[in-house]
GROMACS .gro file of C-alpha atoms in nm:
model
   81
    1MET     CA    1  -1.525  -1.006   4.957
    2LEU     CA    2  -1.877  -0.963   5.090
    3LEU     CA    3  -2.182  -0.881   4.881
    4ALA     CA    4  -2.452  -0.713   5.092
    5ILE     CA    5  -2.803  -0.680   4.948
    6ASP     CA    6  -3.063  -0.464   5.123
    7ILE     CA    7  -3.410  -0.508   4.973
    8GLY     CA    8  -3.630  -0.215   5.069
    9ASN     CA    9  -3.974  -0.103   4.961
   10THR     CA   10  -3.830   0.171   4.735
   11ASN     CA   11  -3.479   0.054   4.642
   12VAL     CA   12  -3.254  -0.249   4.644
   13VAL     CA   13  -2.908  -0.138   4.756
   14TYR     CA   14  -2.599  -0.348   4.688
   15GLY     CA   15  -2.266  -0.304   4.862
   16VAL     CA   16  -1.940  -0.485   4.801
   17PHE     CA   17  -1.700  -0.491   5.095
   18ASP     CA   18  -1.336  -0.589   5.099
   19GLY     CA   19  -1.291  -0.645   5.472
   20PRO     CA   20  -1.420  -0.326   5.639
   21THR     CA   21  -1.376  -0.119   5.321
   22LEU     CA   22  -1.676  -0.045   5.100
   23ARG     CA   23  -1.546  -0.101   4.747
   24SER     CA   24  -1.866  -0.021   4.559
   25LYS     CA   25  -2.231   0.065   4.624
   26PHE     CA   26  -2.517   0.078   4.376
   27ARG     CA   27  -2.895   0.077   4.384
   28ILE     CA   28  -3.192  -0.001   4.167
   29ALA     CA   29  -3.561   0.071   4.212
   30THR     CA   30  -3.723  -0.221   4.390
   31PRO     CA   31  -3.868  -0.435   4.113
   32VAL     CA   32  -4.228  -0.549   4.144
   33ARG     CA   33  -4.139  -0.868   3.959
   34ILE     CA   34  -3.788  -0.994   3.885
   35THR     CA   35  -3.639  -1.336   3.830
   36HIS     CA   36  -3.325  -1.459   4.002
   37ASP     CA   37  -3.147  -1.454   3.665
   38GLU     CA   38  -3.242  -1.090   3.602
   39ALA     CA   39  -3.121  -0.995   3.950
   40GLY     CA   40  -2.796  -1.184   3.893
   41LEU     CA   41  -2.738  -1.008   3.562
   42ALA     CA   42  -2.802  -0.666   3.716
   43ILE     CA   43  -2.556  -0.734   3.999
   44ALA     CA   44  -2.297  -0.872   3.758
   45LEU     CA   45  -2.321  -0.567   3.530
   46PHE     CA   46  -2.285  -0.320   3.815
   47MET     CA   47  -1.990  -0.512   3.956
   48GLU     CA   48  -1.823  -0.533   3.615
   49ARG     CA   49  -1.854  -0.156   3.571
   50ALA     CA   50  -1.699  -0.109   3.915
   51GLY     CA   51  -1.408  -0.338   3.823
   52ILE     CA   52  -1.500  -0.609   4.073
   53ASP     CA   53  -1.453  -0.974   3.981
   54LEU     CA   54  -1.762  -1.184   4.061
   55ALA     CA   55  -1.532  -1.471   4.160
   56ALA     CA   56  -1.392  -1.253   4.440
   57ILE     CA   57  -1.726  -1.265   4.624
   58ASP     CA   58  -1.702  -1.538   4.886
   59THR     CA   59  -1.976  -1.427   5.126
   60ALA     CA   60  -2.318  -1.271   5.082
   61VAL     CA   61  -2.588  -1.138   5.310
   62VAL     CA   62  -2.946  -1.047   5.220
   63ALA     CA   63  -3.171  -0.820   5.429
   64SER     CA   64  -3.527  -0.769   5.316
   65VAL     CA   65  -3.853  -0.602   5.410
   66VAL     CA   66  -4.016  -0.730   5.089
   67PRO     CA   67  -4.106  -1.096   5.150
   68SER     CA   68  -4.194  -1.164   4.785
   69LEU     CA   69  -3.837  -1.074   4.681
   70THR     CA   70  -3.646  -1.243   4.961
   71ALA     CA   71  -3.648  -1.588   4.800
   72VAL     CA   72  -3.560  -1.442   4.459
   73TYR     CA   73  -3.244  -1.278   4.592
   74GLU     CA   74  -3.153  -1.581   4.805
   75ARG     CA   75  -3.168  -1.792   4.488
   76THR     CA   76  -2.965  -1.529   4.301
   77VAL     CA   77  -2.690  -1.541   4.562
   78ARG     CA   78  -2.682  -1.921   4.566
   79LYS     CA   79  -2.667  -1.948   4.186
   80TYR     CA   80  -2.427  -1.665   4.100
   81PHE     CA   81  -2.209  -1.634   4.407
   0.00000   0.00000   0.00000
Protein backbone atom coordinates (compact mmCIF):
# COMPACT_ATOMS: atom_id res chain seq x y z
CA MET A 1 0.00 0.00 0.00
CA LEU A 2 1.00 3.60 -0.62
CA LEU A 3 1.02 6.34 2.00
CA ALA A 4 0.68 9.78 0.38
CA ILE A 5 1.41 12.88 2.48
CA ASP A 6 0.53 16.34 1.16
CA ILE A 7 1.94 19.11 3.36
CA GLY A 8 0.12 22.36 2.68
CA ASN A 9 0.13 25.73 4.36
CA THR A 10 -3.21 25.05 6.10
CA ASN A 11 -3.47 21.24 6.37
CA VAL A 12 -1.44 18.08 6.09
CA VAL A 13 -3.52 15.50 4.22
CA TYR A 14 -2.74 11.80 4.39
CA GLY A 15 -4.07 9.19 1.98
CA VAL A 16 -3.60 5.45 2.03
CA PHE A 17 -3.99 3.72 -1.32
CA ASP A 18 -4.33 0.03 -2.04
CA GLY A 19 -3.48 0.04 -5.74
CA PRO A 20 -5.77 2.66 -7.32
CA THR A 21 -8.27 2.50 -4.43
CA LEU A 22 -8.21 5.14 -1.71
CA ARG A 23 -8.61 3.16 1.52
CA SER A 24 -8.48 6.07 3.95
CA LYS A 25 -7.93 9.83 4.01
CA PHE A 26 -7.39 12.08 6.99
CA ARG A 27 -6.06 15.55 7.69
CA ILE A 28 -4.59 17.62 10.47
CA ALA A 29 -3.92 21.34 10.73
CA THR A 30 -0.40 22.06 9.50
CA PRO A 31 1.71 22.13 12.64
CA VAL A 32 4.06 25.06 13.14
CA ARG A 33 6.46 22.77 14.98
CA ILE A 34 6.32 18.98 15.07
CA THR A 35 8.90 16.26 15.52
CA HIS A 36 9.18 13.23 13.29
CA ASP A 37 8.07 11.05 16.21
CA GLU A 38 4.93 13.15 16.78
CA ALA A 39 4.10 12.97 13.08
CA GLY A 40 4.65 9.21 13.09
CA LEU A 41 2.37 8.78 16.09
CA ALA A 42 -0.38 10.87 14.50
CA ILE A 43 -0.22 8.84 11.29
CA ALA A 44 -0.16 5.56 13.20
CA LEU A 45 -3.21 6.52 15.28
CA PHE A 46 -5.25 7.57 12.26
CA MET A 47 -4.30 4.39 10.41
CA GLU A 48 -5.15 2.22 13.41
CA ARG A 49 -8.59 3.82 13.67
CA ALA A 50 -9.10 3.15 9.95
CA GLY A 51 -8.12 -0.51 10.42
CA ILE A 52 -4.95 -0.25 8.33
CA ASP A 53 -1.85 -2.17 9.37
CA LEU A 54 1.28 0.02 9.35
CA ALA A 55 3.28 -2.96 8.10
CA ALA A 56 1.14 -2.99 4.94
CA ILE A 57 2.66 0.34 3.83
CA ASP A 58 5.46 -0.45 1.39
CA THR A 59 5.70 2.87 -0.46
CA ALA A 60 5.38 6.49 0.56
CA VAL A 61 5.39 9.83 -1.20
CA VAL A 62 5.67 13.29 0.34
CA ALA A 63 4.62 16.53 -1.39
CA SER A 64 5.24 19.79 0.42
CA VAL A 65 4.94 23.54 0.05
CA VAL A 66 6.27 24.04 3.60
CA PRO A 67 10.06 23.62 3.42
CA SER A 68 10.51 23.57 7.21
CA LEU A 69 8.30 20.45 7.45
CA THR A 70 9.57 18.55 4.43
CA ALA A 71 12.57 17.04 6.23
CA VAL A 72 10.45 16.20 9.29
CA TYR A 73 8.01 14.13 7.23
CA GLU A 74 10.79 12.54 5.17
CA ARG A 75 12.37 11.38 8.42
CA THR A 76 8.98 10.17 9.68
CA VAL A 77 8.49 8.05 6.57
CA ARG A 78 11.99 6.58 6.76
CA LYS A 79 11.68 5.71 10.45
CA TYR A 80 8.10 4.41 10.63
CA PHE A 81 7.47 3.04 7.16
